[in-house]
Amino acid sequence: MKKNTKTQKKKLKNFNPKLKEECGVFGISNIKEASTLTALGLHALQHRGQEGCGIVTFDGLKYHLEKRFGLVGDNFNKEKVLKKLPGNFAIGHNRYSTTGENTLRNIQPFFADTNAGGIGISHNGNLTNSISLRKKLVEDGAIFYTTSDTETIVQLIARSKRAKTIDKIVDAIFQIQGGYALVMLTQTSLIGVRDPYGIRPLVIGKLKNSYVLASETCALDIIGAKFVREVENGEIVLIENDQLKSIKPFPPKKIRPCVFEYIYFARPDSVLNCKTAYEHRKNLGAELAKENKTEADIVVPVPDSGNAAALGFAQFLNKKFELGLVRNHYVGRTFIEPSQQIRSLGVKLKLNANKSAIKDKKIILVDDSLVRGTTSHKIVKMLYDAGAKEVHVKIACPEIRYPDFYGVDTPTKKELLAANKNNDEICEYIGAKSLSFLSIDGMYKAVGFENRNQNYPQLTDHYFTGDYPVKPIDELGDSKITQLSLLSTASNN
Ligand code: AMP
């Protein structure tokens, strides 16, 4: 008994109800081997989440659901598993979460039976009002099975008084706020939804006559599907009988996609606003080089996140580009989650200095971003230990001073280095000879704008500016429901 209470307390302490999910979503309609194609799509989106994965299919009569911990390639690679997922309609999900409950229940897609029929749902993003909505739903008698904000959407859909599923969905999305991309499967349709600002990405593809929905275009490439267009901000796409219907229930807004997709998150070969993330990142590196001229012998990327920016930097200044750090590709990102202690270890597990390239050299070290400074701190020391003469750190985005609430994993303001230290102090902390960040306007220029429109910024850029397009209501609100859900989930484990 005593032991149980202790375990429960520990679970409560470690439990974070606001799961920070970056996640990848995928869906495909009316095609043979839909589950295998979905597994391939999820495999291409693996960088968006490695904690768990799942697929829901519909075979015309019944739904089938398989969820697993770990990587897609380790779980959905065998006929035995894929045979359990028959049907020509499928959706899938890759889950990422740094903290919070690591239970099978939180792995998506979620499935619910409503009075209009079954519905499967995959969600990328984070709702900013899910705790307050959850509180109201619980007061109204709802019973929650998971700690994920996605279940709030499921509950809202199930409780809608409207008759048709699509109307129930519209009902639900009018109540939720935040950054989200949803892919849903009903008995008759595949449905995609993107939040009113288009913070989280969602694209439409076509494979023969079948429509495909995915977080990024790299998931279309892997199955040979053609990129059709992005789901627009605030748009619902309803795919039925190989026809796509667009529904726009919200008052129109200009799109403000998350700039971090450009900087770090999207796979380099994915297309964002007509250019690959690779091209955008090279431009970020080139802008950084324009703004910060430093004498050095070589440019070295932090692999893999800084590769494209470092290449852009080196090419712009016509400097030598060297692979001064070697990455162990057999270490997944799972190794560097979730605690700070393991994160620090992770850098050593993952990277090693390439002495032959850096000894006695003045180095410009380029990374895409600096968050807590753990990576830079370790790498700079590693390079000096390996014989580097000087290490100048260049970061291909501005100083991250504000946390995210729309689905990207960022720590609290307290842990964000640039929120608490000035440039000299950060430089001292990471042990570099000098440190430079890209300016905000430089960042806008690099991804295709003249500069930042102060009245209506073209991107969701709160990391650097504190300008949150959607108010983080749960952050400002009361935490009663947090306690409630926390107790019920911890004791159910
Ligand atoms: P830090 O070591 O905390 O300063 O984090 C910076 C490193 O983490 C960089 O190499 C980035 O590529 C990487 N990074 C940036 N954002 C994220 C994120 N949301 N999740 C995981 N890694 C990230």
Short mmCIF file of C-alpha atoms and ligand atoms in Angstrom, two decimals:
data_model
loop_
_atom_site.label_atom_id
_atom_site.label_comp_id
_atom_site.label_asym_id
_atom_site.label_seq_id
_atom_site.Cartn_x
_atom_site.Cartn_y
_atom_site.Cartn_z
CA MET A 1 0.00 0.00 0.00
CA LYS A 2 2.75 2.37 1.05
CA LYS A 3 4.71 1.45 -2.06
CA ASN A 4 1.68 2.15 -4.24
CA THR A 5 1.25 5.62 -2.82
CA LYS A 6 4.92 6.30 -3.40
CA THR A 7 4.72 5.11 -7.01
CA GLN A 8 1.61 7.18 -7.56
CA LYS A 9 3.27 10.28 -6.14
CA LYS A 10 6.24 9.74 -8.42
CA LYS A 11 3.93 9.36 -11.40
CA LEU A 12 2.08 12.52 -10.47
CA LYS A 13 5.34 14.41 -10.20
CA ASN A 14 6.49 13.25 -13.62
CA PHE A 15 3.16 13.75 -15.29
CA ASN A 16 2.72 16.71 -17.56
CA PRO A 17 -0.85 17.03 -18.79
CA LYS A 18 0.15 19.43 -21.53
CA LEU A 19 1.81 16.90 -23.74
CA LYS A 20 4.08 18.60 -26.19
CA GLU A 21 3.44 16.66 -29.32
CA GLU A 22 5.18 17.42 -32.56
CA CYS A 23 3.84 14.34 -34.34
CA GLY A 24 3.26 13.29 -37.92
CA VAL A 25 -0.10 12.49 -39.49
CA PHE A 26 -1.03 10.60 -42.62
CA GLY A 27 -4.21 9.37 -44.35
CA ILE A 28 -5.11 7.67 -47.62
CA SER A 29 -8.45 6.82 -49.18
CA ASN A 30 -9.83 4.22 -51.52
CA ILE A 31 -6.73 2.26 -52.44
CA LYS A 32 -5.54 -1.31 -52.04
CA GLU A 33 -2.95 -1.95 -49.33
CA ALA A 34 -3.89 1.28 -47.59
CA SER A 35 -2.22 0.19 -44.35
CA THR A 36 1.11 -0.58 -46.04
CA LEU A 37 1.05 2.78 -47.84
CA THR A 38 0.26 4.45 -44.52
CA ALA A 39 3.16 2.64 -42.84
CA LEU A 40 5.45 3.94 -45.60
CA GLY A 41 4.09 7.47 -45.20
CA LEU A 42 4.64 7.32 -41.46
CA HIS A 43 8.14 5.99 -42.03
CA ALA A 44 8.95 9.12 -44.07
CA LEU A 45 7.51 11.23 -41.23
CA GLN A 46 9.49 9.40 -38.55
CA HIS A 47 11.52 12.54 -37.70
CA ARG A 48 8.28 14.10 -36.37
CA GLY A 49 7.91 11.56 -33.60
CA GLN A 50 9.55 8.36 -32.46
CA GLU A 51 7.80 7.48 -29.26
CA GLY A 52 4.92 5.52 -30.76
CA CYS A 53 2.95 4.93 -33.92
CA GLY A 54 -0.43 3.64 -34.95
CA ILE A 55 -2.71 2.93 -37.87
CA VAL A 56 -6.50 2.74 -38.17
CA THR A 57 -8.11 1.17 -41.24
CA PHE A 58 -11.68 0.76 -42.42
CA ASP A 59 -12.59 -2.27 -44.54
CA GLY A 60 -16.14 -1.24 -45.50
CA LEU A 61 -17.66 -2.96 -42.50
CA LYS A 62 -15.28 -2.69 -39.60
CA TYR A 63 -12.48 -0.52 -38.28
CA HIS A 64 -9.12 -2.01 -37.29
CA LEU A 65 -6.58 -0.36 -35.00
CA GLU A 66 -2.97 -1.21 -34.15
CA LYS A 67 -0.79 0.96 -31.91
CA ARG A 68 2.80 0.34 -30.89
CA PHE A 69 5.63 1.92 -28.97
CA GLY A 70 8.69 2.85 -31.00
CA LEU A 71 9.53 3.26 -34.64
CA VAL A 72 7.32 2.55 -37.64
CA GLY A 73 9.99 0.41 -39.31
CA ASP A 74 10.24 -1.81 -36.25
CA ASN A 75 6.49 -2.23 -35.88
CA PHE A 76 4.68 -2.03 -39.18
CA ASN A 77 7.22 -3.86 -41.29
CA LYS A 78 5.77 -7.35 -41.15
CA GLU A 79 2.92 -8.89 -43.08
CA LYS A 80 1.64 -10.37 -39.83
CA VAL A 81 0.91 -6.90 -38.46
CA LEU A 82 -0.27 -5.32 -41.69
CA LYS A 83 -2.68 -8.23 -42.23
CA LYS A 84 -4.44 -7.13 -39.08
CA LEU A 85 -5.18 -3.84 -40.85
CA PRO A 86 -7.32 -4.72 -43.89
CA GLY A 87 -9.27 -2.17 -45.89
CA ASN A 88 -8.82 0.49 -48.53
CA PHE A 89 -8.96 3.43 -46.13
CA ALA A 90 -6.33 4.23 -43.51
CA ILE A 91 -4.96 6.94 -41.27
CA GLY A 92 -1.79 6.87 -39.20
CA HIS A 93 0.14 8.78 -36.59
CA ASN A 94 3.69 9.15 -35.24
CA ARG A 95 3.84 10.38 -31.69
CA TYR A 96 6.46 12.55 -30.07
CA SER A 97 6.35 13.62 -26.48
CA THR A 98 9.19 14.71 -24.27
CA THR A 99 7.44 14.36 -20.97
CA GLY A 100 4.09 13.08 -19.87
CA GLU A 101 2.64 9.67 -19.82
CA ASN A 102 4.32 7.18 -22.02
CA THR A 103 1.43 4.75 -22.23
CA LEU A 104 -0.13 2.94 -25.13
CA ARG A 105 -3.38 4.77 -24.43
CA ASN A 106 -1.83 8.07 -25.47
CA ILE A 107 -0.58 6.72 -28.79
CA GLN A 108 -2.76 7.67 -31.74
CA PRO A 109 -4.86 7.37 -33.88
CA PHE A 110 -7.73 7.52 -31.43
CA PHE A 111 -10.96 5.81 -32.32
CA ALA A 112 -14.48 6.50 -31.08
CA ASP A 113 -17.95 5.24 -31.85
CA THR A 114 -20.37 8.15 -32.16
CA ASN A 115 -24.08 8.05 -32.90
CA ALA A 116 -23.16 8.94 -36.50
CA GLY A 117 -20.71 6.01 -36.76
CA GLY A 118 -17.08 5.31 -35.98
CA ILE A 119 -14.35 7.88 -36.33
CA GLY A 120 -10.56 7.58 -36.24
CA ILE A 121 -8.49 10.66 -35.55
CA SER A 122 -4.79 11.60 -35.85
CA HIS A 123 -3.64 14.94 -34.53
CA ASN A 124 -0.46 16.96 -34.88
CA GLY A 125 -0.22 20.06 -32.74
CA ASN A 126 -1.29 21.32 -29.41
CA LEU A 127 -4.57 22.83 -28.28
CA THR A 128 -4.21 25.93 -26.16
CA ASN A 129 -7.59 25.55 -24.48
CA SER A 130 -7.82 21.78 -24.05
CA ILE A 131 -7.55 21.86 -20.26
CA SER A 132 -10.37 24.36 -19.90
CA LEU A 133 -12.48 22.43 -22.42
CA ARG A 134 -11.68 19.21 -20.62
CA LYS A 135 -12.77 20.74 -17.36
CA LYS A 136 -16.16 21.67 -18.82
CA LEU A 137 -16.57 18.24 -20.42
CA VAL A 138 -15.76 16.43 -17.18
CA GLU A 139 -18.23 18.64 -15.30
CA ASP A 140 -20.73 17.59 -17.93
CA GLY A 141 -20.12 13.90 -17.24
CA ALA A 142 -17.47 13.03 -19.84
CA ILE A 143 -15.01 10.31 -18.89
CA PHE A 144 -11.51 10.70 -20.29
CA TYR A 145 -9.47 7.65 -21.12
CA THR A 146 -6.17 9.35 -22.04
CA THR A 147 -4.21 12.45 -21.03
CA SER A 148 -3.87 13.70 -24.59
CA ASP A 149 -5.52 16.91 -25.77
CA THR A 150 -6.65 14.99 -28.86
CA GLU A 151 -9.22 13.17 -26.77
CA THR A 152 -10.85 16.52 -26.08
CA ILE A 153 -11.54 16.79 -29.82
CA VAL A 154 -12.95 13.26 -29.88
CA GLN A 155 -15.24 14.07 -26.93
CA LEU A 156 -16.45 17.28 -28.57
CA ILE A 157 -17.23 15.42 -31.80
CA ALA A 158 -19.03 12.61 -29.96
CA ARG A 159 -21.11 15.03 -27.89
CA SER A 160 -22.19 17.28 -30.74
CA LYS A 161 -25.95 17.30 -31.25
CA ARG A 162 -25.60 17.67 -35.02
CA ALA A 163 -26.64 14.65 -37.11
CA LYS A 164 -23.88 14.32 -39.72
CA THR A 165 -20.28 13.50 -38.79
CA ILE A 166 -18.90 16.41 -40.81
CA ASP A 167 -21.20 18.82 -38.93
CA LYS A 168 -20.12 17.30 -35.63
CA ILE A 169 -16.51 17.94 -36.65
CA VAL A 170 -17.28 21.56 -37.54
CA ASP A 171 -19.00 21.90 -34.15
CA ALA A 172 -15.90 20.57 -32.41
CA ILE A 173 -13.33 22.64 -34.25
CA PHE A 174 -15.24 25.83 -33.49
CA GLN A 175 -14.56 25.13 -29.83
CA ILE A 176 -10.87 24.20 -29.98
CA GLN A 177 -8.00 26.66 -30.22
CA GLY A 178 -4.30 26.31 -30.92
CA GLY A 179 -2.14 24.86 -33.67
CA TYR A 180 -3.48 21.68 -35.19
CA ALA A 181 -3.57 19.48 -38.23
CA LEU A 182 -6.10 16.68 -38.07
CA VAL A 183 -6.60 13.65 -40.28
CA MET A 184 -9.80 11.71 -39.66
CA LEU A 185 -11.39 8.57 -41.02
CA THR A 186 -15.12 7.89 -41.04
CA GLN A 187 -17.15 5.14 -42.73
CA THR A 188 -17.57 7.28 -45.82
CA SER A 189 -14.75 9.79 -45.86
CA LEU A 190 -11.18 10.84 -45.21
CA ILE A 191 -11.12 14.30 -43.63
CA GLY A 192 -8.30 16.80 -43.14
CA VAL A 193 -8.43 19.94 -41.00
CA ARG A 194 -5.87 22.70 -40.55
CA ASP A 195 -6.10 25.35 -37.83
CA PRO A 196 -7.28 28.88 -38.74
CA TYR A 197 -3.70 30.27 -38.92
CA GLY A 198 -2.22 27.16 -40.56
CA ILE A 199 0.31 26.91 -37.76
CA ARG A 200 0.77 23.17 -38.20
CA PRO A 201 1.30 21.80 -41.71
CA LEU A 202 -0.92 19.51 -43.77
CA VAL A 203 -0.61 18.71 -47.46
CA ILE A 204 -2.79 17.00 -50.06
CA GLY A 205 -1.42 14.47 -52.52
CA LYS A 206 -2.83 12.14 -55.14
CA LEU A 207 -1.87 8.58 -55.96
CA LYS A 208 -3.72 7.52 -59.10
CA ASN A 209 -7.32 8.44 -58.20
CA SER A 210 -6.79 8.29 -54.47
CA TYR A 211 -6.31 11.28 -52.26
CA VAL A 212 -3.57 11.36 -49.62
CA LEU A 213 -3.16 13.68 -46.63
CA ALA A 214 0.16 14.09 -44.83
CA SER A 215 2.09 16.42 -42.54
CA GLU A 216 4.82 16.87 -45.13
CA THR A 217 5.42 16.25 -48.82
CA CYS A 218 8.21 13.73 -48.10
CA ALA A 219 5.43 11.30 -47.12
CA LEU A 220 3.91 11.73 -50.59
CA ASP A 221 7.24 11.13 -52.32
CA ILE A 222 7.83 7.80 -50.60
CA ILE A 223 4.62 6.28 -52.03
CA GLY A 224 4.92 7.98 -55.43
CA ALA A 225 1.99 10.33 -54.82
CA LYS A 226 1.88 13.73 -56.52
CA PHE A 227 1.75 16.88 -54.43
CA VAL A 228 -1.56 18.66 -55.12
CA ARG A 229 -1.53 21.58 -52.67
CA GLU A 230 -1.42 22.46 -48.99
CA VAL A 231 -4.63 22.25 -46.99
CA GLU A 232 -5.35 25.95 -46.49
CA ASN A 233 -5.44 27.54 -43.07
CA GLY A 234 -8.86 27.07 -41.52
CA GLU A 235 -9.89 24.65 -44.26
CA ILE A 236 -11.60 21.28 -43.92
CA VAL A 237 -11.11 18.89 -46.83
CA LEU A 238 -13.71 16.18 -47.13
CA ILE A 239 -12.70 13.32 -49.40
CA GLU A 240 -15.49 11.00 -50.52
CA ASN A 241 -15.64 8.72 -53.56
CA ASP A 242 -12.32 10.13 -54.81
CA GLN A 243 -13.77 13.66 -54.81
CA LEU A 244 -12.40 16.44 -52.65
CA LYS A 245 -14.75 19.01 -51.19
CA SER A 246 -13.38 22.10 -49.47
CA ILE A 247 -15.24 23.56 -46.49
CA LYS A 248 -14.19 26.85 -44.92
CA PRO A 249 -16.17 27.32 -41.74
CA PHE A 250 -14.03 30.06 -40.16
CA PRO A 251 -13.96 33.76 -41.04
CA PRO A 252 -11.01 34.11 -43.46
CA LYS A 253 -7.58 34.86 -42.02
CA LYS A 254 -4.17 35.16 -43.61
CA ILE A 255 -1.98 32.13 -43.13
CA ARG A 256 0.78 32.23 -40.47
CA PRO A 257 2.65 28.90 -40.61
CA CYS A 258 5.06 28.01 -37.84
CA VAL A 259 8.54 29.28 -38.69
CA PHE A 260 10.11 26.39 -36.81
CA GLU A 261 8.95 24.00 -39.53
CA TYR A 262 11.24 25.98 -41.84
CA ILE A 263 14.11 26.19 -39.37
CA TYR A 264 14.26 22.73 -37.85
CA PHE A 265 11.26 20.55 -37.96
CA ALA A 266 10.36 19.62 -41.53
CA ARG A 267 12.50 17.08 -43.36
CA PRO A 268 14.92 18.91 -45.69
CA ASP A 269 13.29 17.46 -48.82
CA SER A 270 9.76 18.53 -47.83
CA VAL A 271 8.24 21.49 -49.63
CA LEU A 272 7.08 24.47 -47.59
CA ASN A 273 5.56 27.35 -49.47
CA CYS A 274 6.95 26.30 -52.88
CA LYS A 275 10.52 25.61 -51.75
CA THR A 276 12.12 22.69 -49.96
CA ALA A 277 13.05 23.10 -46.32
CA TYR A 278 16.61 22.48 -47.54
CA GLU A 279 16.51 25.57 -49.77
CA HIS A 280 14.99 27.66 -46.98
CA ARG A 281 17.71 26.52 -44.57
CA LYS A 282 20.50 27.26 -47.04
CA ASN A 283 19.01 30.74 -47.37
CA LEU A 284 18.92 31.09 -43.58
CA GLY A 285 22.63 30.20 -43.56
CA ALA A 286 23.38 32.67 -46.36
CA GLU A 287 21.53 35.49 -44.54
CA LEU A 288 23.44 34.64 -41.39
CA ALA A 289 26.70 34.90 -43.34
CA LYS A 290 25.60 38.27 -44.76
CA GLU A 291 24.94 39.60 -41.29
CA ASN A 292 27.96 38.12 -39.50
CA LYS A 293 31.33 38.16 -41.15
CA THR A 294 33.97 36.38 -39.08
CA GLU A 295 37.50 35.42 -40.04
CA ALA A 296 37.84 31.64 -39.97
CA ASP A 297 39.39 28.72 -41.87
CA ILE A 298 36.44 26.39 -42.17
CA VAL A 299 32.66 26.18 -41.74
CA VAL A 300 31.46 23.13 -39.80
CA PRO A 301 27.80 22.09 -39.45
CA VAL A 302 26.23 20.55 -36.38
CA PRO A 303 24.90 17.41 -38.06
CA ASP A 304 22.21 16.94 -39.18
CA SER A 305 20.18 19.92 -37.99
CA GLY A 306 22.77 22.51 -39.09
CA ASN A 307 23.86 20.89 -42.37
CA ALA A 308 21.87 22.97 -44.85
CA ALA A 309 22.37 26.28 -43.03
CA ALA A 310 26.14 25.67 -42.78
CA LEU A 311 26.31 24.84 -46.47
CA GLY A 312 24.43 28.05 -47.32
CA PHE A 313 26.75 30.00 -45.01
CA ALA A 314 29.92 28.52 -46.56
CA GLN A 315 28.73 28.89 -50.15
CA PHE A 316 27.74 32.52 -49.61
CA LEU A 317 31.20 33.45 -48.31
CA ASN A 318 33.02 30.98 -50.51
CA LYS A 319 34.55 29.36 -47.45
CA LYS A 320 35.71 25.77 -47.00
CA PHE A 321 33.00 23.45 -45.73
CA GLU A 322 34.22 20.57 -43.57
CA LEU A 323 32.47 17.76 -41.77
CA GLY A 324 34.18 18.48 -38.48
CA LEU A 325 31.67 16.48 -36.49
CA VAL A 326 30.62 12.94 -37.19
CA ARG A 327 27.19 11.73 -36.24
CA ASN A 328 26.35 8.23 -35.09
CA HIS A 329 23.20 7.49 -37.06
CA TYR A 330 22.26 4.53 -34.91
CA VAL A 331 21.33 6.75 -31.99
CA GLY A 332 17.71 7.77 -32.24
CA ARG A 333 16.38 10.98 -30.80
CA THR A 334 14.67 8.85 -28.17
CA PHE A 335 18.06 8.64 -26.45
CA ILE A 336 18.10 12.33 -25.70
CA GLU A 337 14.71 12.36 -24.07
CA PRO A 338 13.36 13.28 -21.68
CA SER A 339 15.57 14.58 -18.87
CA GLN A 340 18.24 17.24 -19.05
CA GLN A 341 20.81 14.76 -17.73
CA ILE A 342 20.13 12.27 -20.52
CA ARG A 343 19.93 15.09 -23.04
CA SER A 344 23.50 16.10 -22.15
CA LEU A 345 24.68 12.52 -22.49
CA GLY A 346 22.85 12.27 -25.79
CA VAL A 347 25.13 14.79 -27.45
CA LYS A 348 28.16 12.61 -26.69
CA LEU A 349 26.41 9.47 -27.83
CA LYS A 350 25.44 11.12 -31.05
CA LEU A 351 28.44 13.21 -32.11
CA ASN A 352 32.20 13.00 -32.19
CA ALA A 353 34.83 15.48 -33.38
CA ASN A 354 36.60 14.68 -36.62
CA LYS A 355 40.14 15.61 -35.58
CA SER A 356 41.59 15.41 -39.09
CA ALA A 357 39.30 18.20 -40.29
CA ILE A 358 39.48 20.61 -37.38
CA LYS A 359 42.90 20.42 -35.75
CA ASP A 360 44.53 23.88 -35.51
CA LYS A 361 41.65 25.43 -37.44
CA LYS A 362 39.59 28.52 -36.77
CA ILE A 363 36.08 27.18 -37.01
CA ILE A 364 32.67 28.65 -37.73
CA LEU A 365 30.23 26.19 -36.21
CA VAL A 366 26.68 26.48 -37.58
CA ASP A 367 23.54 25.06 -36.02
CA ASP A 368 19.89 25.68 -36.82
CA SER A 369 18.88 26.79 -33.33
CA LEU A 370 19.96 27.17 -29.74
CA VAL A 371 17.42 26.22 -27.11
CA ARG A 372 18.91 25.30 -23.73
CA GLY A 373 22.45 25.52 -25.07
CA THR A 374 23.23 21.92 -24.13
CA THR A 375 24.28 20.93 -27.65
CA SER A 376 26.50 23.94 -28.30
CA HIS A 377 28.10 23.74 -24.84
CA LYS A 378 29.14 20.10 -25.40
CA ILE A 379 30.18 20.49 -29.01
CA VAL A 380 32.32 23.57 -28.51
CA LYS A 381 34.24 21.76 -25.77
CA MET A 382 34.51 18.68 -27.99
CA LEU A 383 36.00 20.75 -30.80
CA TYR A 384 38.50 22.51 -28.53
CA ASP A 385 39.48 19.17 -26.95
CA ALA A 386 40.12 17.86 -30.45
CA GLY A 387 42.53 20.69 -31.24
CA ALA A 388 40.41 23.51 -32.74
CA LYS A 389 42.11 26.91 -32.52
CA GLU A 390 38.95 29.02 -32.35
CA VAL A 391 35.26 28.14 -32.35
CA HIS A 392 32.77 30.81 -33.45
CA VAL A 393 29.15 29.69 -33.06
CA LYS A 394 26.58 30.93 -35.58
CA ILE A 395 22.93 30.14 -35.10
CA ALA A 396 20.69 30.21 -38.20
CA CYS A 397 17.68 31.64 -36.38
CA PRO A 398 17.14 34.45 -33.87
CA GLU A 399 17.34 34.05 -30.09
CA ILE A 400 14.57 31.76 -28.77
CA ARG A 401 13.12 33.70 -25.86
CA TYR A 402 9.55 32.41 -25.62
CA PRO A 403 8.14 28.89 -25.31
CA ASP A 404 5.77 27.28 -27.78
CA PHE A 405 2.22 26.15 -27.03
CA TYR A 406 1.24 24.96 -30.50
CA GLY A 407 2.90 21.58 -30.66
CA VAL A 408 6.66 22.12 -30.86
CA ASP A 409 8.66 20.85 -27.94
CA THR A 410 10.28 23.84 -26.30
CA PRO A 411 11.13 24.09 -22.62
CA THR A 412 9.74 26.71 -20.27
CA LYS A 413 11.04 30.26 -20.35
CA LYS A 414 13.20 29.46 -17.31
CA GLU A 415 15.19 26.92 -19.33
CA LEU A 416 15.46 28.92 -22.55
CA LEU A 417 19.00 30.24 -22.51
CA ALA A 418 18.32 33.37 -24.55
CA ALA A 419 15.37 34.28 -22.34
CA ASN A 420 17.67 34.59 -19.36
CA LYS A 421 21.11 35.56 -20.63
CA ASN A 422 22.49 38.18 -22.99
CA ASN A 423 24.75 37.34 -25.92
CA ASP A 424 28.01 37.60 -23.93
CA GLU A 425 26.64 35.45 -21.13
CA ILE A 426 25.41 32.76 -23.56
CA CYS A 427 28.73 32.86 -25.36
CA GLU A 428 30.54 32.37 -22.08
CA TYR A 429 28.21 29.52 -21.10
CA ILE A 430 28.78 27.61 -24.33
CA GLY A 431 32.51 28.40 -24.21
CA ALA A 432 32.78 29.83 -27.72
CA LYS A 433 35.09 32.59 -28.98
CA SER A 434 32.08 34.43 -30.40
CA LEU A 435 28.37 33.87 -30.87
CA SER A 436 25.93 35.29 -33.40
CA PHE A 437 22.25 34.78 -34.14
CA LEU A 438 20.33 35.57 -37.31
CA SER A 439 18.16 38.69 -37.05
CA ILE A 440 14.38 38.44 -37.22
CA ASP A 441 14.24 40.35 -40.51
CA GLY A 442 17.09 38.22 -41.85
CA MET A 443 15.04 35.14 -41.07
CA TYR A 444 11.99 36.55 -42.89
CA LYS A 445 14.15 37.47 -45.87
CA ALA A 446 15.62 33.97 -46.00
CA VAL A 447 12.23 32.28 -46.19
CA GLY A 448 10.92 34.60 -48.88
CA PHE A 449 9.71 37.88 -47.36
CA GLU A 450 11.16 41.38 -47.56
CA ASN A 451 10.92 41.75 -43.82
CA ARG A 452 8.56 41.01 -40.95
CA ASN A 453 5.18 42.68 -41.34
CA GLN A 454 4.75 44.17 -37.87
CA ASN A 455 0.97 44.55 -38.26
CA TYR A 456 0.32 41.02 -39.43
CA PRO A 457 3.42 38.83 -39.27
CA GLN A 458 3.57 36.37 -42.16
CA LEU A 459 4.73 33.55 -39.87
CA THR A 460 4.01 32.26 -36.40
CA ASP A 461 7.23 33.48 -34.81
CA HIS A 462 6.47 33.81 -31.08
CA TYR A 463 9.68 31.90 -30.21
CA PHE A 464 11.58 35.08 -31.03
CA THR A 465 9.01 37.82 -30.62
CA GLY A 466 6.52 36.68 -27.96
CA ASP A 467 3.76 37.39 -30.49
CA TYR A 468 1.32 34.51 -30.00
CA PRO A 469 -1.39 34.44 -32.71
CA VAL A 470 -3.57 32.23 -30.47
CA LYS A 471 -3.78 33.11 -26.78
CA PRO A 472 -2.39 30.26 -24.66
CA ILE A 473 -5.55 30.08 -22.53
CA ASP A 474 -4.58 27.01 -20.50
CA GLU A 475 -1.29 28.64 -19.55
CA LEU A 476 -3.16 31.58 -18.13
CA GLY A 477 -6.06 29.65 -16.60
CA ASP A 478 -6.61 27.62 -13.46
CA SER A 479 -5.14 24.18 -12.98
CA LYS A 480 -7.94 22.36 -11.21
CA ILE A 481 -8.65 20.01 -14.06
CA THR A 482 -4.97 19.20 -14.30
CA GLN A 483 -5.14 17.80 -10.79
CA LEU A 484 -8.30 15.89 -11.57
CA SER A 485 -7.07 14.19 -14.74
CA LEU A 486 -3.71 13.65 -13.15
CA LEU A 487 -5.16 11.60 -10.30
CA SER A 488 -7.39 9.49 -12.46
CA THR A 489 -4.76 8.60 -15.05
CA ALA A 490 -2.02 7.91 -12.54
CA SER A 491 -4.11 5.43 -10.60
CA ASN A 492 -5.31 3.75 -13.77
CA ASN A 493 -1.89 2.88 -14.99
P1 AMP B 1 19.87 22.87 -27.11
O1 AMP B 1 20.93 21.83 -27.03
O2 AMP B 1 18.87 22.72 -26.00
O3 AMP B 1 20.36 24.26 -27.26
O4 AMP B 1 19.01 22.55 -28.41
C1 AMP B 1 19.49 22.89 -29.65
C2 AMP B 1 19.55 21.67 -30.53
O5 AMP B 1 18.31 20.96 -30.46
C3 AMP B 1 19.77 22.05 -31.96
O6 AMP B 1 20.81 21.22 -32.48
C4 AMP B 1 18.46 21.80 -32.65
O7 AMP B 1 18.63 21.24 -33.91
C5 AMP B 1 17.71 20.86 -31.74
N1 AMP B 1 16.30 21.24 -31.59
C6 AMP B 1 15.72 22.43 -31.79
N2 AMP B 1 14.40 22.39 -31.55
C7 AMP B 1 14.11 21.13 -31.17
C8 AMP B 1 12.91 20.45 -30.80
N3 AMP B 1 11.74 21.08 -30.79
N4 AMP B 1 12.99 19.14 -30.46
C9 AMP B 1 14.18 18.51 -30.47
N5 AMP B 1 15.35 19.09 -30.83
C10 AMP B 1 15.33 20.39 -31.17
#
